[in-house]
PDB file of C-alpha atoms and ligand atoms in Angstrom:
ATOM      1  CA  UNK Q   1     176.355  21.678 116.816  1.00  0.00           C
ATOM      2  CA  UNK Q   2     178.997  22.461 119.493  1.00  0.00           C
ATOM      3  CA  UNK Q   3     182.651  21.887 118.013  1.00  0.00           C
ATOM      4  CA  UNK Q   4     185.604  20.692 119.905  1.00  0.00           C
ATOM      5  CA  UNK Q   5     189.514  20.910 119.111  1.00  0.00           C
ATOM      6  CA  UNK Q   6     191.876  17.668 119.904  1.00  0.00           C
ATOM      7  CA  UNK Q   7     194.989  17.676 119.239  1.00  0.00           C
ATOM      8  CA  UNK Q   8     197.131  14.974 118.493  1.00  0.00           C
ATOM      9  CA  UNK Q   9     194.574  12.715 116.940  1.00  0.00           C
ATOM     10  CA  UNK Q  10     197.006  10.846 114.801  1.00  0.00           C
ATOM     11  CA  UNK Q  11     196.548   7.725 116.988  1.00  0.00           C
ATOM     12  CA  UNK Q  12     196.237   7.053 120.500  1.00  0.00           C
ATOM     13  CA  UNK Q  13     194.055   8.743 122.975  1.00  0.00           C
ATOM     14  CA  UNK Q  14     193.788  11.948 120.837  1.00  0.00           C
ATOM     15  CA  UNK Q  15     192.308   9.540 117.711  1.00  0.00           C
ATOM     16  CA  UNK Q  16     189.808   8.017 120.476  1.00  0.00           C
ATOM     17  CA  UNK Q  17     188.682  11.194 121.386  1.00  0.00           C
ATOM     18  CA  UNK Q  18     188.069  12.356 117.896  1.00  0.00           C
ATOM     19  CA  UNK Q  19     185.624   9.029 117.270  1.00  0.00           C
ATOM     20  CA  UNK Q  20     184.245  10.025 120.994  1.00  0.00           C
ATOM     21  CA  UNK Q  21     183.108  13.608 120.347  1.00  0.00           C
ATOM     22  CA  UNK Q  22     181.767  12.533 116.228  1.00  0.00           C
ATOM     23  CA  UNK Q  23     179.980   9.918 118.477  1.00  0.00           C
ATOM     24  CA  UNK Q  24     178.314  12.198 120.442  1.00  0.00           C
ATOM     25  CA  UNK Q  25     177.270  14.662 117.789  1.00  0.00           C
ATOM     26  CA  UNK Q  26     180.065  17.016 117.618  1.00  0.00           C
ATOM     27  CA  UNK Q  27     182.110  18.581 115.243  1.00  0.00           C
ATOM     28  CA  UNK Q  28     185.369  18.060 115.676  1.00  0.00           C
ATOM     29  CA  UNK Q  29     188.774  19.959 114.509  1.00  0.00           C
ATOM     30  CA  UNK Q  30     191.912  18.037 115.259  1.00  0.00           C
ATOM     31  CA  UNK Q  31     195.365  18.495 114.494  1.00  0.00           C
ATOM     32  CA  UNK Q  32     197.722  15.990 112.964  1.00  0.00           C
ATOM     33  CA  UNK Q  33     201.264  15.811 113.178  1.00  0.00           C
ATOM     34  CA  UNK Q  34     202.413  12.572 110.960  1.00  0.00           C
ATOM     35  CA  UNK Q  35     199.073  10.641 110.467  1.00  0.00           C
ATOM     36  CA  UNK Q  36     196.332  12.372 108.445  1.00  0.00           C
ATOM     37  CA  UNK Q  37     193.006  11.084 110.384  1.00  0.00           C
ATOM     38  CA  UNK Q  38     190.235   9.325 108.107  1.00  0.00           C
ATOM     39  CA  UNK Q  39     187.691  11.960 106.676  1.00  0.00           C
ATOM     40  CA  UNK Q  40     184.375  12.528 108.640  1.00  0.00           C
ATOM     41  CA  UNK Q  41     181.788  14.723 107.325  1.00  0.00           C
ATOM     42  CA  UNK Q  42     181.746  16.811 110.637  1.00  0.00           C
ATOM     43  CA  UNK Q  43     185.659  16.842 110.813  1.00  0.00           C
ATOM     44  CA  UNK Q  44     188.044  18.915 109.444  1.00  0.00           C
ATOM     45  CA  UNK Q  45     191.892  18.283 109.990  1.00  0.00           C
ATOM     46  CA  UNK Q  46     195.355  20.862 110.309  1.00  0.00           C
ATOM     47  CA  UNK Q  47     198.468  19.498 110.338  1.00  0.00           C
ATOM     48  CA  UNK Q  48     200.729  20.752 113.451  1.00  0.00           C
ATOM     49  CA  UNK Q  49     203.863  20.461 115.312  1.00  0.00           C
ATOM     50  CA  UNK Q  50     203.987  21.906 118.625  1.00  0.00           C
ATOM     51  CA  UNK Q  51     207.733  21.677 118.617  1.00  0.00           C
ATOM     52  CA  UNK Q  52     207.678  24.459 115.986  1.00  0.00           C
ATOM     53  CA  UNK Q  53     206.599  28.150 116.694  1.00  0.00           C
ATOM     54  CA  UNK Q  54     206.073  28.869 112.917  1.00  0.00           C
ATOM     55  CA  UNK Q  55     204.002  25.406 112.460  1.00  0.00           C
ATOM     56  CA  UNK Q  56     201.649  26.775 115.688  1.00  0.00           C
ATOM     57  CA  UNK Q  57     201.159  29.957 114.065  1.00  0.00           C
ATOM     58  CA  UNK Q  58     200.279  28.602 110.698  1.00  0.00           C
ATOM     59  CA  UNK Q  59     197.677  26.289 112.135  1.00  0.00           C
ATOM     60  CA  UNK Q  60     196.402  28.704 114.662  1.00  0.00           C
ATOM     61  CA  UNK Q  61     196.036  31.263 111.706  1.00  0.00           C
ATOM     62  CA  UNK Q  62     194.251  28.207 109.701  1.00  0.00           C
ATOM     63  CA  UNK Q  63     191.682  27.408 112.256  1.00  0.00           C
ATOM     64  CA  UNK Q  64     190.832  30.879 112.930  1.00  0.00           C
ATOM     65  CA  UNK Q  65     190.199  31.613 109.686  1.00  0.00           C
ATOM     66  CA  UNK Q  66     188.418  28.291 109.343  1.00  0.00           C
ATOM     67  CA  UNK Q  67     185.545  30.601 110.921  1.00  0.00           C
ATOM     68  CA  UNK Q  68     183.924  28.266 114.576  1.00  0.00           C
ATOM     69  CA  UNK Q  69     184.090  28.891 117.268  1.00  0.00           C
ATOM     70  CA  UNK Q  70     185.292  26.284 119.992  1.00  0.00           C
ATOM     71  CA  UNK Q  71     183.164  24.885 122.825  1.00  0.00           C
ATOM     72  CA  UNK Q  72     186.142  22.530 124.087  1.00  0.00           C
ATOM     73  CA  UNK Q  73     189.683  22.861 123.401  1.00  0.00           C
ATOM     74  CA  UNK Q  74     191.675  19.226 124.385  1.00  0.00           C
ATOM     75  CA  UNK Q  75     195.198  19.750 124.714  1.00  0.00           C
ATOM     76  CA  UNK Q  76     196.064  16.030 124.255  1.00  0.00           C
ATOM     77  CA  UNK Q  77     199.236  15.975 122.181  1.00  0.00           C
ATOM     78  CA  UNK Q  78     202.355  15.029 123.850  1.00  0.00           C
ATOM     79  CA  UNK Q  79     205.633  13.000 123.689  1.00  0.00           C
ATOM     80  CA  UNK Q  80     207.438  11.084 126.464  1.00  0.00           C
ATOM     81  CA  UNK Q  81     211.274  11.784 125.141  1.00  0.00           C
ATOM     82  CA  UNK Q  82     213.106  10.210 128.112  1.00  0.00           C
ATOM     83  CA  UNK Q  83     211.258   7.199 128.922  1.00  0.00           C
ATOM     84  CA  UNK Q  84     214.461   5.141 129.395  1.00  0.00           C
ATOM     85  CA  UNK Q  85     216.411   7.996 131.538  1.00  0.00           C
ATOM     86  CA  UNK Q  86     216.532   7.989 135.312  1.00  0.00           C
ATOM     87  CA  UNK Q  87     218.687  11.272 134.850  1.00  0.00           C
ATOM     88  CA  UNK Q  88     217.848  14.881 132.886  1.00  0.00           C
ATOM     89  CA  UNK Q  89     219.536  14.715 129.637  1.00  0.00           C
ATOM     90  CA  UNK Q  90     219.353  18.392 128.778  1.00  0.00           C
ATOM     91  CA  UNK Q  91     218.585  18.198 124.647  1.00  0.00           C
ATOM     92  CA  UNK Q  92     215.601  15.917 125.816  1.00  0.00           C
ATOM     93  CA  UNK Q  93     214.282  17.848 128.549  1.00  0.00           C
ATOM     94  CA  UNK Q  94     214.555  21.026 126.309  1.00  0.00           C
ATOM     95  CA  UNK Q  95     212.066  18.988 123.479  1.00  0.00           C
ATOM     96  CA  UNK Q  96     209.925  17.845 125.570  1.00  0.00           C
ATOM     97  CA  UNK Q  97     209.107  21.323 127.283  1.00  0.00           C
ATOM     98  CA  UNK Q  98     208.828  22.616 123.982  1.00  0.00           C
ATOM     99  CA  UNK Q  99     206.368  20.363 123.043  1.00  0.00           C
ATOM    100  CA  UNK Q 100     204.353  19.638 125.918  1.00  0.00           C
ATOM    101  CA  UNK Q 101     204.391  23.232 127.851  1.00  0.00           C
ATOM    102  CA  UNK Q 102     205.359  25.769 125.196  1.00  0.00           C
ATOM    103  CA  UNK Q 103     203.618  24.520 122.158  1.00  0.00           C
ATOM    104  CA  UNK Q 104     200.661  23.840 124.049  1.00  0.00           C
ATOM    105  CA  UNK Q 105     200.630  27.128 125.564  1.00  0.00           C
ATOM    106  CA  UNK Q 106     201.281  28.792 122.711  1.00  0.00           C
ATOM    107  CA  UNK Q 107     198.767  27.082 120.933  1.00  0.00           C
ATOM    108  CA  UNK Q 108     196.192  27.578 123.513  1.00  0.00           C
ATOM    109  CA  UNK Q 109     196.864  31.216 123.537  1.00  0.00           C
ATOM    110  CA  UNK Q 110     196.817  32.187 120.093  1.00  0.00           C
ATOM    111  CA  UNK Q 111     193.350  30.369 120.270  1.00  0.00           C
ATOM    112  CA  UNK Q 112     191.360  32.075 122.987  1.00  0.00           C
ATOM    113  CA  UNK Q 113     189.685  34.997 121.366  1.00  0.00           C
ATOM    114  CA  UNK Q 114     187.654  31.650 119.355  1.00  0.00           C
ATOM    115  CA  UNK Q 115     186.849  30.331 122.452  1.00  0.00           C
ATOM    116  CA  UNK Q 116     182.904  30.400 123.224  1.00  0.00           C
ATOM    117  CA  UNK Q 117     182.075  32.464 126.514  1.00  0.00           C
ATOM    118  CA  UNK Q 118     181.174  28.495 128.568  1.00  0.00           C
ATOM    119  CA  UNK Q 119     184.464  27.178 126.794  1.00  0.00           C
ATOM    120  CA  UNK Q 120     186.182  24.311 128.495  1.00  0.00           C
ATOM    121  CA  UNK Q 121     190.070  23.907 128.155  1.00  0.00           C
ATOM    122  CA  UNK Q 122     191.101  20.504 129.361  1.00  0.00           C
ATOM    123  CA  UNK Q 123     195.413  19.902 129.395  1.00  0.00           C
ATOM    124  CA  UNK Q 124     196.086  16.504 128.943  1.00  0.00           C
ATOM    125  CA  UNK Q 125     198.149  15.894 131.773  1.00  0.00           C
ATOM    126  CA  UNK Q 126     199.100  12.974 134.180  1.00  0.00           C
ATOM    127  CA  UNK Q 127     199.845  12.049 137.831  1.00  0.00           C
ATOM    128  CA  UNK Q 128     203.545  11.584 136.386  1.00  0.00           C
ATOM    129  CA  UNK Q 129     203.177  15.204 136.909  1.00  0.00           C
ATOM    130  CA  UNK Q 130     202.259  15.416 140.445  1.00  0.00           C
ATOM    131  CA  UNK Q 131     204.323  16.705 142.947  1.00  0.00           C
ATOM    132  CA  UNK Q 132     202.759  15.069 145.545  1.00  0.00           C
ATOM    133  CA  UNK Q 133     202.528  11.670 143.899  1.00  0.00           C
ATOM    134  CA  UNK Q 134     206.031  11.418 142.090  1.00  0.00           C
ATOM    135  CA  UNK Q 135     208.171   9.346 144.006  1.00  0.00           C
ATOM    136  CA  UNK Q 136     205.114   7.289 145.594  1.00  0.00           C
ATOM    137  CA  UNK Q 137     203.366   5.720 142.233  1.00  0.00           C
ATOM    138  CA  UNK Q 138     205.784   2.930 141.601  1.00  0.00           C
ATOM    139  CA  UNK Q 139     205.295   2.524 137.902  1.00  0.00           C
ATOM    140  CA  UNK Q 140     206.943   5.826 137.257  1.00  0.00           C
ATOM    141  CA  UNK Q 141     209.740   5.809 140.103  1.00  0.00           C
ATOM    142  CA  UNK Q 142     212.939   7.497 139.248  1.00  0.00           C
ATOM    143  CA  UNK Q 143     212.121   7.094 135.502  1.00  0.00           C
ATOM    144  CA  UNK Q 144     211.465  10.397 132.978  1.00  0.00           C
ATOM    145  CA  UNK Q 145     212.220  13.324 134.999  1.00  0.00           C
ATOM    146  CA  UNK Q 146     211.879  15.700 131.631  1.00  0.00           C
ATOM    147  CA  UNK Q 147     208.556  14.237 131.039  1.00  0.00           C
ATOM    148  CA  UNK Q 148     207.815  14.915 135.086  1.00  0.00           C
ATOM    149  CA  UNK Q 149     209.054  18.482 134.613  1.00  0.00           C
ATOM    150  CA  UNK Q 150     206.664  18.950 131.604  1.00  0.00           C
ATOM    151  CA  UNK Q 151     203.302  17.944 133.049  1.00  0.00           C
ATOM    152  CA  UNK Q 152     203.968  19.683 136.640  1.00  0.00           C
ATOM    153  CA  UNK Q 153     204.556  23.157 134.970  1.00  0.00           C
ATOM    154  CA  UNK Q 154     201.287  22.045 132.269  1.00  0.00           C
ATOM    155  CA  UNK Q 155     199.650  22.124 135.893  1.00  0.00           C
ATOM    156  CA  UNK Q 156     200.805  25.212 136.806  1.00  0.00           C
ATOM    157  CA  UNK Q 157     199.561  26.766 132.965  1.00  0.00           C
ATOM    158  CA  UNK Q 158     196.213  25.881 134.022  1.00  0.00           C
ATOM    159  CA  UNK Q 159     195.903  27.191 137.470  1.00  0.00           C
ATOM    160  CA  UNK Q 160     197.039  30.331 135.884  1.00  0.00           C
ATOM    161  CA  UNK Q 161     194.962  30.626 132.843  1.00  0.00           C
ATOM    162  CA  UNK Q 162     191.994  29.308 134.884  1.00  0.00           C
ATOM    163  CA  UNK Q 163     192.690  33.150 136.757  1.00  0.00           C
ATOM    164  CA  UNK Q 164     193.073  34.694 133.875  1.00  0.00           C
ATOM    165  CA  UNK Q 165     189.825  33.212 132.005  1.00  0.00           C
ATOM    166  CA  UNK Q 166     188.071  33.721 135.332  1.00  0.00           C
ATOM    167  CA  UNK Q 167     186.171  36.927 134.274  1.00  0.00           C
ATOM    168  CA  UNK Q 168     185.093  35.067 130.840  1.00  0.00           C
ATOM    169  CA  UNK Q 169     183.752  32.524 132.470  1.00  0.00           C
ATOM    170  CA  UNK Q 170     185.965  29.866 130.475  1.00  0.00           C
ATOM    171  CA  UNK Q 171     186.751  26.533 132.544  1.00  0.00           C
ATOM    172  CA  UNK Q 172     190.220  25.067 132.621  1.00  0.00           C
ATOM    173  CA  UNK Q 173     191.260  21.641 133.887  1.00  0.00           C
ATOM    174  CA  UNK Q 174     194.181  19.601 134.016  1.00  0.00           C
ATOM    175  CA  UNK Q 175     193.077  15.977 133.437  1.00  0.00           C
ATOM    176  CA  UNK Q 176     194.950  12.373 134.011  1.00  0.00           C
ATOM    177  CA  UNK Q 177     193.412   9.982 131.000  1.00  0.00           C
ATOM    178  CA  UNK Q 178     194.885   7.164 133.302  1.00  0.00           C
ATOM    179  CA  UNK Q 179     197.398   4.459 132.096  1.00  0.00           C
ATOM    180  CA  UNK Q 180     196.208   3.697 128.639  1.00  0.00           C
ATOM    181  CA  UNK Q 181     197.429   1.390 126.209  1.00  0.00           C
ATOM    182  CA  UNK Q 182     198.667   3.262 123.486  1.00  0.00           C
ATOM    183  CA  UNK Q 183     202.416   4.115 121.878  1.00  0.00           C
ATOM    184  CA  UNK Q 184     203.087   6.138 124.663  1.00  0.00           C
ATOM    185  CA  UNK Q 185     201.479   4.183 127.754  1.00  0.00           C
ATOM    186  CA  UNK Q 186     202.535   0.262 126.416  1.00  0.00           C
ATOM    187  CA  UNK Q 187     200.961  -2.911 125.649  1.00  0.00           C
ATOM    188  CA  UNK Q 188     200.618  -3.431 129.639  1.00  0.00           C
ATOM    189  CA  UNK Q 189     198.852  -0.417 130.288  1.00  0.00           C
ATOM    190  CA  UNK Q 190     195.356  -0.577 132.559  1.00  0.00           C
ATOM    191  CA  UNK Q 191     193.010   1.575 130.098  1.00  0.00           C
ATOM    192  CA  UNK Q 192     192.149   1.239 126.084  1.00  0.00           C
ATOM    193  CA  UNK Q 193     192.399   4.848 124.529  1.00  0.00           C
ATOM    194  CA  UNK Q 194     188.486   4.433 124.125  1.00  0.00           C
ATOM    195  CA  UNK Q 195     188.120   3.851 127.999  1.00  0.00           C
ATOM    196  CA  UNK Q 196     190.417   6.758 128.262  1.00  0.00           C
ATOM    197  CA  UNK Q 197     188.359   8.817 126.168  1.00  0.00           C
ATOM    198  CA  UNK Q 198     184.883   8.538 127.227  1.00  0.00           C
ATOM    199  CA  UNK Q 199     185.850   9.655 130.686  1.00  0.00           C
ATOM    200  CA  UNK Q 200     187.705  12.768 129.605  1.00  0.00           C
ATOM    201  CA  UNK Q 201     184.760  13.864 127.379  1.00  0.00           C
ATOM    202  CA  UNK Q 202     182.596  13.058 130.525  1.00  0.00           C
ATOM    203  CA  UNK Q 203     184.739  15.939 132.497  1.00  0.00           C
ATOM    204  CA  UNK Q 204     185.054  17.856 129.537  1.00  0.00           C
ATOM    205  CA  UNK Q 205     181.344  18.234 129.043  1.00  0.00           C
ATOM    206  CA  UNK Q 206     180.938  18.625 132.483  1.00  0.00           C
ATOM    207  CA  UNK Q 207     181.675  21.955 134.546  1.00  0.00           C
ATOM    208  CA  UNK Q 208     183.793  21.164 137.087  1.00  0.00           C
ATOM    209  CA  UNK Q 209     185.745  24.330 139.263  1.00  0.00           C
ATOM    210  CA  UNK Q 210     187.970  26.014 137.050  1.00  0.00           C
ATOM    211  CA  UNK Q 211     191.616  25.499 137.791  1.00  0.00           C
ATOM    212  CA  UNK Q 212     191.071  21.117 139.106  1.00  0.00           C
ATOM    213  CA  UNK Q 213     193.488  18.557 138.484  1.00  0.00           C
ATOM    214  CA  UNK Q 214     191.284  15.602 137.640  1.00  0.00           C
ATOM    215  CA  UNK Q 215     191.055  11.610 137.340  1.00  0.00           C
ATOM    216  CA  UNK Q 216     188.002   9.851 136.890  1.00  0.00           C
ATOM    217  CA  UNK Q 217     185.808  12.464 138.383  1.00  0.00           C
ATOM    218  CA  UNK Q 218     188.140  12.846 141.520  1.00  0.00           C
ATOM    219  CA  UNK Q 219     190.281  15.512 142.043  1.00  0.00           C
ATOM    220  CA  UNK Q 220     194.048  14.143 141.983  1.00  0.00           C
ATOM    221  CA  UNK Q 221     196.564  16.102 144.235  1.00  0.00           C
ATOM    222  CA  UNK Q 222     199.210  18.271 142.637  1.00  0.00           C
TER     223      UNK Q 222
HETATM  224  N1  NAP N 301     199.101   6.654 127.572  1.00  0.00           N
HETATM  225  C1  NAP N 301     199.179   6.898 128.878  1.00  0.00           C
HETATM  226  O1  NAP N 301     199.226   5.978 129.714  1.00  0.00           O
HETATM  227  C2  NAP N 301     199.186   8.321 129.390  1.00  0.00           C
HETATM  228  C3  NAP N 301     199.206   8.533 130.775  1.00  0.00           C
HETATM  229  C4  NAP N 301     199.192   9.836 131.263  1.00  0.00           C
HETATM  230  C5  NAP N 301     199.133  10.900 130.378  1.00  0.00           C
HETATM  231  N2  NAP N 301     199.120  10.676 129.033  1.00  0.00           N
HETATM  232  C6  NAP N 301     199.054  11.852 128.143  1.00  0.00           C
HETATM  233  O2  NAP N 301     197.992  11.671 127.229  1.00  0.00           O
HETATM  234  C7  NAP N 301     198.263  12.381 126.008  1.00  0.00           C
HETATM  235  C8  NAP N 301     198.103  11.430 124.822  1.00  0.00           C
HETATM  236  O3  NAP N 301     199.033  10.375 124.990  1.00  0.00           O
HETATM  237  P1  NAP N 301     198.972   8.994 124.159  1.00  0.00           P
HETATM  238  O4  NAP N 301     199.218   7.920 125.138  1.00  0.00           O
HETATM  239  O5  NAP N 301     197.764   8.953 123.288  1.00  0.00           O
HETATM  240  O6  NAP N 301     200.312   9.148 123.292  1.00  0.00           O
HETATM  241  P2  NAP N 301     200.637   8.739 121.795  1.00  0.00           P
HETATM  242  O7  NAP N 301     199.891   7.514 121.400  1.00  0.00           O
HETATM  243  O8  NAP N 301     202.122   8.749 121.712  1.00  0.00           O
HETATM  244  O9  NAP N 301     200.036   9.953 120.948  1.00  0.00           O
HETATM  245  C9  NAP N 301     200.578  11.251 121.066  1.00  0.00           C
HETATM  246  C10 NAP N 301     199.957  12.151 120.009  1.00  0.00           C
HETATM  247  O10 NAP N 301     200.698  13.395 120.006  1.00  0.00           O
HETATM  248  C11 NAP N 301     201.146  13.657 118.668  1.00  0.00           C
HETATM  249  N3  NAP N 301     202.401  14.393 118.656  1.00  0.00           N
HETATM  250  C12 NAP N 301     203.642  13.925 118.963  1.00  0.00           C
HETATM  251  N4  NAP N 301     204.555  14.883 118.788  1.00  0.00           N
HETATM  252  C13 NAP N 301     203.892  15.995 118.350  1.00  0.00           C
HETATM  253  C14 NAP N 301     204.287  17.290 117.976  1.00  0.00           C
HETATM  254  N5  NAP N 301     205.570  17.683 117.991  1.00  0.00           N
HETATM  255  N6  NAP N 301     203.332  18.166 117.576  1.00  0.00           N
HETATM  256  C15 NAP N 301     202.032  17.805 117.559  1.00  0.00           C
HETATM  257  N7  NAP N 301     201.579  16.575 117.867  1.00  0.00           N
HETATM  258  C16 NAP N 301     202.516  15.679 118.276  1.00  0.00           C
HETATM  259  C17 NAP N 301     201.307  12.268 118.054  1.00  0.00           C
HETATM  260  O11 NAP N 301     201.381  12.347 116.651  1.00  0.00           O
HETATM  261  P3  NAP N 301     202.181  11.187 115.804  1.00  0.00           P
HETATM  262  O12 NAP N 301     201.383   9.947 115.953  1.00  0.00           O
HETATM  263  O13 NAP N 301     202.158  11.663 114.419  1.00  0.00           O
HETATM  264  O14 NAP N 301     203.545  11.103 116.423  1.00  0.00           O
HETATM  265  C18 NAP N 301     200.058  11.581 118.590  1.00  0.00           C
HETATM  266  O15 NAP N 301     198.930  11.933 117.847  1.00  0.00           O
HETATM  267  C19 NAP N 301     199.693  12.922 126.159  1.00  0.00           C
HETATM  268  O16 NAP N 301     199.643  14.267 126.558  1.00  0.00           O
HETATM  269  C20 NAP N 301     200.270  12.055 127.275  1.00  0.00           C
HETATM  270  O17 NAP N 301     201.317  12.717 127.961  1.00  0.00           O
HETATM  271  C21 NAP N 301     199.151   9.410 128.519  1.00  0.00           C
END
């Protein structure tokens, strides 16, 4: 049984890619953060906040010692902190990078020695964070620049972990879920998380060139 780690799987897309992966015959290790997930036989939850460093090295510590190793590692979890701002508001800007490029890389990091020799890390980013695209996709214009900032350098992390990784063999991949109705996304959003989910676990099962920025199988410009 190949296992896969989500994080985030309190509730949105992260939640519909925990009941995606069980689906499919995996077992799945997710993290939490406010919301402990239902109980599955072939789940087992740890609660984290990627805002804190000594959270991410508690649960890091827990899942190694937990004993799998990991097949896929899904760094889903996020927050959009500046939704409402058309300028950088520095306190925001400085939480969201902490949670959505430095916990995740520090996450991600403390976790590779688990990582099977095929392993597939997937970021969980989003054409918000495209430099090409921002400024041209009107449903973001001039709206959450710290958010922006976030997912463009989460792009960068994997074109430079996919060279590192490269003599392991291990896969990385930034990956747009699309706009999906969740907390996050909104009631008018184009996408339920499940949508969402069954076409990242498609790419995520999938062995696409390491180092991609993806969306629906196409490669998305950075
Ligand atoms: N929805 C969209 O349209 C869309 C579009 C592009 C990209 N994305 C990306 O997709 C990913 C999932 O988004 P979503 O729409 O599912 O958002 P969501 O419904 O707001 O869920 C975010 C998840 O992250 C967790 N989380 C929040 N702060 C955390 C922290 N400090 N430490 C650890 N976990 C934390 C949340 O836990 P709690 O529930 O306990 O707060 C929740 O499980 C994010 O990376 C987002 O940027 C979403």
């Amino acid at each position: 049984m190949k296992t896969v780690l989500v994080t985030g799987v309190d509730k949105g897309i992260g939640h519909a890619l925990m009941e995606t992966f069980l689906a499919e015959g995996y077992f799945v290790i997710g993290t939490f953060f406010s919301d402990r997930p239902k109980i599955h036989e072939h789940f087992k939850d740890f609660a984290l906040d990627l805002g804190k460093p000594e959270s991410i090295a508690s649960c890091t510590m827990a899942i190694t010692n937990f004993g799998k190793n990991i097949d896929i590692l899904i760094n889903n979890a996020g927050i959009l902190a500046d939704e409402e701002e058309t300028q950088i508001v520095v306190e925001k800007l400085r939480k969201t990078l902490e949670v959505n490029l430095i916990g995740a890389i520090d996450f991600t990091q403390r976790l590779l020695p688990l990582l099977s020799e095929d392993a597939h890390i997937v970021n969980i980013s989003s054409t918000a964070g495209s430099l090409e695209l921002v400024g041209k996709v009107s449903h973001f214009m001039g709206h959450y620049p710290a958010y922006k900032i976030s997912k463009a350098a989460l792009n960068m992390y994997t074109r430079t972990l996919a060279l590192e990784l490269k003599d392991r063999g291990i896969i990385v991949s930034s990956v747009h879920p699309g706009w999906t109705k969740t907390d996050m996304g909104g009631e008018e959003a184009e996408l339920t998380p499940t949508q969402a989910a069954k076409d990242l676990y498609r790419l995520a099962v999938s062995k696409p060139e390491s180092g991609g920025f993806w969306f629906a199988g196409e490669r998305l410009p950075w």
